[in-house]
Every structure is written in C-alpha cells, then in structure tokens.
C-alpha positions in Angstrom: 42.5 164.4 132.6 44.2 161.9 129.7 45.3 158.3 129.9 48.9 157.7 128.8 48.8 156.1 125.3 49.0 152.1 126.2 50.9 150.3 123.6 51.7 146.6 123.0 55.1 147.3 123.9 54.5 149.5 127.2 51.6 146.2 128.0 54.3 143.8 128.0 57.1 145.7 129.7 54.2 146.3 132.5 53.5 142.3 132.3 56.7 141.3 132.5 57.6 143.3 135.3 54.6 142.1 137.0 55.1 138.7 136.4 58.6 139.0 138.0 57.6 140.1 140.7 54.9 137.6 141.4 58.0 134.8 141.0 60.2 136.8 143.6 56.8 136.5 146.2 56.9 132.7 145.2 57.9 130.2 148.3 57.9 127.5 146.1 59.9 126.4 142.9 58.7 125.7 139.5 57.9 122.2 139.2 59.6 122.9 135.8 63.1 123.8 137.7 64.4 120.7 138.8 63.3 118.2 136.0 64.1 120.9 133.7 67.1 121.6 135.1 68.6 117.7 134.7 67.1 117.3 131.2 68.7 120.3 129.8 70.7 122.7 132.0 71.2 125.4 129.3 67.8 126.4 129.8 66.6 128.9 132.1 64.7 127.3 135.2 60.7 128.6 135.5 60.7 131.5 137.5 58.0 130.2 139.8 56.0 126.7 140.8 52.9 125.1 139.0 52.4 122.4 142.3 51.3 119.3 141.1 48.3 117.7 141.9 47.4 114.2 142.9 45.0 114.1 140.6 44.5 112.3 137.0 42.2 111.8 134.0 38.6 111.3 134.5 35.5 111.6 133.7 32.4 114.1 135.7 29.1 114.9 135.1 28.7 118.6 134.2 25.4 119.0 134.9 24.0 115.8 133.7 26.4 115.5 130.3 29.6 113.6 131.3 33.1 114.5 130.2 36.5 113.7 130.0 38.7 116.0 131.6 42.7 115.8 132.0 45.0 117.1 134.7 48.5 118.2 134.2 48.9 115.3 137.1 48.5 112.9 133.7 51.5 114.1 132.3 54.1 114.9 135.2 57.5 116.4 133.8 59.4 113.3 133.7 56.8 112.0 131.3 56.7 115.2 128.9 60.4 115.3 128.7 60.5 111.5 127.6 57.7 111.8 125.1 58.8 114.8 123.4 62.5 114.0 123.8 63.1 113.7 119.7 60.7 116.6 119.5 61.8 120.0 118.5 58.8 123.0 119.2 58.7 125.7 116.6 56.9 128.1 117.9 55.8 130.7 114.9 55.1 134.2 116.3 55.4 136.0 118.9 52.5 137.6 119.8 50.3 137.4 123.4 49.7 133.6 122.9 53.8 132.9 121.2 55.1 135.1 124.3 53.1 133.1 127.0 53.2 129.3 125.9 57.1 129.6 124.6 58.6 130.8 127.8 56.2 128.1 129.6 57.2 125.4 127.0 61.7 126.6 128.0 60.8 127.0 131.4 59.2 123.3 131.4 62.7 122.1 129.8 61.2 121.6 126.3 62.9 122.0 123.0 61.5 125.2 121.9 62.3 127.1 118.9 60.6 130.8 118.0 60.1 131.8 114.4 59.2 135.5 113.6 60.3 138.0 111.7 63.9 138.9 111.7 64.1 142.5 112.7 60.6 143.3 113.6 58.6 144.4 116.5 58.0 140.2 118.0 61.9 139.9 117.1 63.0 142.3 119.6 60.3 141.5 122.2 61.7 138.0 121.8 65.5 139.2 122.1 63.9 140.9 125.4 62.7 137.9 127.1 66.2 135.8 126.4 65.7 134.2 122.8 69.0 134.2 121.0 69.1 134.4 117.6 70.9 131.6 116.0 70.5 129.5 119.2 66.6 129.2 119.5 65.3 132.4 117.4 65.1 132.0 114.0 62.7 133.6 111.0 59.6 132.2 110.2 61.0 130.0 107.5 63.9 128.7 109.2 62.0 127.7 112.4 59.7 126.4 110.5 62.5 124.0 108.4 63.7 122.9 111.9 61.1 122.0 113.4 58.7 118.7 113.9 55.6 120.4 115.9 54.8 123.8 114.3 53.1 125.5 116.5 51.3 128.6 114.6 50.6 131.4 117.0 50.3 133.7 114.0 47.7 136.4 114.3 44.7 134.8 112.4 45.5 136.9 109.5 48.9 136.6 109.3 48.0 132.7 109.2 46.2 133.3 105.9 49.0 135.6 104.5 51.6 133.5 105.5 50.1 130.2 104.5 51.6 129.7 100.7 54.8 129.8 102.1 54.6 128.2 105.4 52.6 125.1 104.3 55.5 123.6 102.5 57.3 123.2 105.4 54.7 120.8 106.9 55.9 117.7 105.7 54.8 114.1 106.4 55.6 113.1 110.0 55.2 116.7 111.5 52.3 117.9 113.6 50.7 121.4 113.0 49.5 123.0 116.0 46.7 125.8 116.4 45.9 127.2 119.6 42.6 128.7 117.6 40.6 126.9 115.0 39.9 130.2 112.7 42.3 129.4 110.2 41.2 126.2 109.3 37.9 125.6 110.4 36.8 129.4 107.8 39.6 127.8 105.3 37.6 128.8 101.8 38.3 132.5 103.6 41.3 132.1 104.9 42.9 128.9 102.0 44.6 127.2 104.9 43.9 123.6 104.5 46.6 121.3 106.1 48.4 118.5 104.0 46.6 115.4 104.6 49.6 113.1 105.9 50.2 114.8 109.1 48.2 115.5 112.7 46.5 118.5 113.4 45.9 119.4 116.9 44.9 122.1 119.2 45.0 123.2 122.1 43.4 126.7 123.5 43.8 128.4 126.9 41.2 130.2 127.6 42.5 133.8 128.9 45.0 135.8 127.0 48.7 134.5 126.6 49.7 137.3 129.7 47.3 134.9 131.4 48.8 131.9 130.4 52.0 132.8 131.4 51.0 134.9 134.9 49.1 131.9 136.3 52.2 129.3 135.6 54.3 131.8 137.3 52.1 131.5 139.9 52.4 128.1 140.2 48.3 127.8 139.4 47.8 126.9 135.6 44.7 128.0 132.9 42.4 125.5 131.9 42.2 124.9 128.2 40.4 123.0 125.4 41.8 120.4 123.1 40.9 118.9 119.6 41.8 116.4 116.8 41.1 117.8 113.4 43.0 115.6 111.6 44.4 112.5 113.2 47.1 110.5 110.8 48.9 108.6 113.5 46.6 107.2 115.9 48.3 109.3 118.6 46.9 112.7 118.2 44.8 113.3 120.5 47.3 112.0 123.0 49.8 114.7 121.4 47.5 117.5 122.2 46.7 116.3 125.9 50.6 116.5 126.2 50.9 119.7 124.4 48.2 121.3 126.3 50.2 120.4 129.6 53.7 121.0 128.2 52.2 125.1 128.2 51.1 125.6 131.2 47.1 124.3 131.4 46.1 123.1 134.9 43.7 121.3 132.8 41.9 119.9 129.7 38.7 119.4 128.2 37.8 118.2 124.8 35.9 120.0 121.9 36.5 120.5 117.9 38.0 123.0 115.9 34.4 124.1 114.8 33.3 124.6 118.6 36.5 126.0 119.5 36.0 128.9 117.6 33.0 129.5 117.8 32.6 129.6 121.4 35.6 132.3 121.0 34.5 134.2 118.4 30.9 134.3 120.6 32.3 134.6 124.1 34.8 137.9 123.1 32.3 139.7 121.5 29.9 138.8 124.3 30.7 138.6 128.2 34.4 138.7 127.8 35.0 141.9 125.8 32.3 143.2 123.7 29.3 143.1 125.8 30.7 144.2 129.3 32.1 147.3 127.6 28.6 148.0 126.5 26.7 146.9 129.5 29.6 149.2 131.4 29.2 152.1 129.5 25.1 152.1 129.3 25.2 152.0 133.3 27.9 154.4 133.6 25.8 156.9 131.4 22.7 156.5 132.8 24.0 157.2 136.4 26.1 160.1 135.2 22.8 161.3 133.4 21.0 161.4 136.7 23.7 163.9 138.1 25.8 161.0 139.9 29.4 161.9 140.4 32.1 160.7 138.1 33.5 158.6 140.9 30.2 157.6 142.1 29.7 155.8 138.5 32.8 154.5 138.3 32.6 152.9 141.3 29.3 151.3 141.1 29.6 150.0 137.8 33.3 148.7 137.6 35.4 149.3 140.7 32.6 147.4 142.5 32.0 144.4 140.1 35.8 144.2 139.1 37.2 144.4 142.4 34.1 142.9 145.3 31.3 141.1 143.2 33.0 139.4 140.4 36.0 137.8 141.9 33.4 136.1 144.5 31.4 134.6 141.6 35.0 133.4 140.0 35.8 131.2 143.3 32.5 130.8 144.7 29.8 130.7 141.7 26.7 133.3 141.3 25.0 131.8 143.7 27.1 132.3 146.4 27.9 135.9 145.6 23.8 136.1 146.1 24.2 134.6 149.5 27.3 137.0 150.0 25.6 140.6 149.5 22.8 142.0 151.8 19.1 141.1 151.0 17.8 144.0 149.3 20.5 143.6 146.7 19.4 140.0 146.1 16.1 140.6 145.8 16.7 143.3 143.4 19.3 141.2 141.2 17.3 138.3 141.7 14.0 140.4 140.8 15.8 141.8 137.5 18.2 139.2 136.1 15.4 137.6 134.2 14.6 140.9 132.5 18.5 141.3 131.1 18.3 138.0 129.6 15.1 138.4 127.7 16.7 141.9 126.7 19.9 140.5 125.6 19.5 136.9 124.4 18.5 138.3 120.4 21.6 140.0 120.4 23.3 137.0 121.2 21.6 134.7 119.1 22.6 137.6 116.8 25.9 137.4 117.5 26.2 133.2 117.6 24.6 133.3 113.9 27.3 136.0 112.3 30.4 134.0 114.3 28.7 130.8 112.2 28.0 131.9 108.8 31.7 133.4 108.6 30.4 137.1 109.0 32.5 137.9 112.0 35.6 136.0 109.8 34.8 137.8 106.8 34.9 141.2 108.7 38.0 140.5 110.8 40.1 139.1 107.5 38.9 142.3 105.2 40.1 145.0 108.4 43.5 143.3 108.9 43.9 143.3 104.9 44.3 146.9 105.5 48.4 148.1 105.7 47.2 150.9 108.7 45.2 148.4 110.1 47.0 148.8 113.3 47.2 152.1 113.6 43.1 152.3 112.8 42.7 149.6 115.8 44.9 152.3 117.8 42.4 154.6 116.9 39.1 152.7 117.9 41.1 151.9 121.3 42.4 155.4 121.9 38.7 155.8 121.6 37.8 153.9 124.9 40.6 155.1 127.0 39.2 158.1 126.2 35.9 157.7 127.4 35.0 159.8 130.7 34.5 156.4 132.6 37.7 154.9 131.9 39.6 157.6 132.1 38.3 157.9 135.6 38.8 154.7 136.2 42.7 155.0 135.7 42.1 158.0 138.5 40.3 155.2 140.9 42.8 152.3 140.2 45.1 154.4 141.6 43.6 154.9 144.6 43.4 151.6 145.6 46.3 150.8 148.6 48.2 148.1 146.4 49.0 150.7 144.2 51.9 152.7 144.7 
C-alpha cells in the first residue's frame, strides 16, 4: 500500500480545484467584486465573498493584557482603493504566500504585478493562475523596478541570495514589505539590511498561503500580525495595517519583527508541525506495539483528533471540548495534561533557545544552500508519507462520506 507522490504542483492543482469548488458554492458575492470591478474593470472579480463586519479598531483585554486589534471594517474596499491609488504592488516570489496574497490583492481590485524567474516553475504556475506576461507578470528585477511597494515573498534562503541585486531597486519613497521577519532579524546570516530611507513593514498571516487564499474565497479572512521595522514617513504602521487587510486578513494584531520570527519558527517546529507529527507518531506506534490494528490506531490517534476534537477546540476552546466529552475522557485528560506539560516544557525551552540564538536560521540557510536541497527535502517528506500511520490515513480519509 503506497501513496502517490505529492509534489508542489499536484498540491497546488488540488488546492486550485478545491477553492474553485468552494467559490461556486458561495451564495454571497465577494466584498471585492462591486468596488473592485468599478475601480478596475480589467481585473478579475473575486470568486467569493468576505462578508463585511460591523466592527473596527479597538483595544481588547486579552487575559489581563490590553492589545490593539485592527479589523476589516477599518479599511473598507473604497478606502483601500483610495489609499493605494498611486501604488503598484510588486509581489516578488510566487510560492505559498505569494500565490495567496497575490490573488487576493488582484481580486480586491488593487494594482498588483508578480515578479519571478522567467520560465521557472513559479512563472508557469503564475500563468496558470491568470497572470499575463508583460502586463502583470515580469522577471523579478523588472517587477521590482516598476513597484512602489516591494513585497519580498521569496523563500527565506532566496531572499538572502537575491538581496545583493534586489536592494538597488529599493529606492527612496518605496515601501519594503515582508511576511516574515526572518531575513531582517537574522541580518548577520542573511545579509539583508534595508536602506535607511524607506519604510520597512510586515504583515504575517497566521497560516499557510493556501489558507490565506481559501479563507478569503470562503468569505472569511485569516488573522495576521503586523509590525514596523523602520518608519521613515511616519505612516508605516498605517500602511502595514492597510496591507494586512488588502491581502485578505480578517483582523490584525501588532507585534515586532523579532517577536514574529521567534514565535513563528518556534511554533512551526512545535505544536503546529514538528511537535504534532512526533506526538501522533509516538501514540500510533505504542498502540501498534500493543496489538491494535492500523485502522484503529490511526482513528484513535489522528482521525478523531482532526475531524472531531480539534475542530471543537478551534471553534469554542479547550474547556468546551473537555465539557463536550464523556466524564471518563475528561477525567483522564485532566489528569494527564500536567504530565505532558512537564515532559514537554524542557523540549520547548530548548527549541525556543535554538530559535532565538540563530541556530535554526543557520541550519535552514546551510541546508537551502545545497543545489539539491529540494530533492533532499522531498526525500525526507517521502519518508513521512511512507510511514504506516500516514499510509493508513490515506485509506481512512478516502472512507469519509464527503469524499468521492
């Protein structure tokens, strides 16, 4: 029993088909369509509709700490169009974030162009998504020259590699935008030091670029953080906020470049990806060692978590999920949670230290500097897909009633 090889292109194709299907099921129009079409009739209307919320910028007490939150209602589409009427968004890179943010900007009726290596894989994917060479699709250098807001969404390693050439296009009056603090914070290793006469801002969606796109198409909107590294004009925070909404966010909260990259690298290595894979694998293996069947081990480890319990946590919180379960389950979870916390905290402390001292950055840049790094990554992810747990998962997911 084996899985098909899931490549970036097949994943992108599946995602494109899924978002198209979601869009066709939407009963509401995109909040970008009416104003976007009127402002720029040549641009494609959004496939679906983020619904405007009757809320605005506010200060909220988060468990005793007051924080300012910005919402979509603060920046209605007409205001975005007026604010960015003289700007050209040069989106450099068309990976996960470039794809999601670029399409959302385009569907919001804003003037956005894409810059990628001509003839490369991303160039072909951009064409598949409707970007047109010479109109809104250009080589990186040409797009950077044309843009007033340079959105550096190249991979972290590529940002370091291209910086010597790219920096000459970052001239006074332009804005330099990132969605990750990596290159700027770890400048000693990346060499990315922005010029002193431009605003440097960040809007970082709290999810993959595919989620940035799918939540926009569904009429919702991902939550994102915003930050200012350099404020030359005195309006950098305002511009970061407007950018965050323009790329499809539902609400925004403030952070710093440093805190964004520390929390991001820490989180994806921990509970978001690395930790959850390790926990799933350990629980599955112990069940199998004790004679449980593959399907039972997977259902009790992954399927129930992902399809039943985690959605409850996402919608209503852990306390709600506990109260929604049996007394037996609740008693056991309450007893064992502190033990898992005690066992895991030393690992998390080690992880955070490794992120903050630059060890994780060094590892990433050294690995990505290898010419065959993509193949090496694929080998490692192929090993995960070859694990019995995920081969079983492929079969279990196919049995879900909503799957054809």
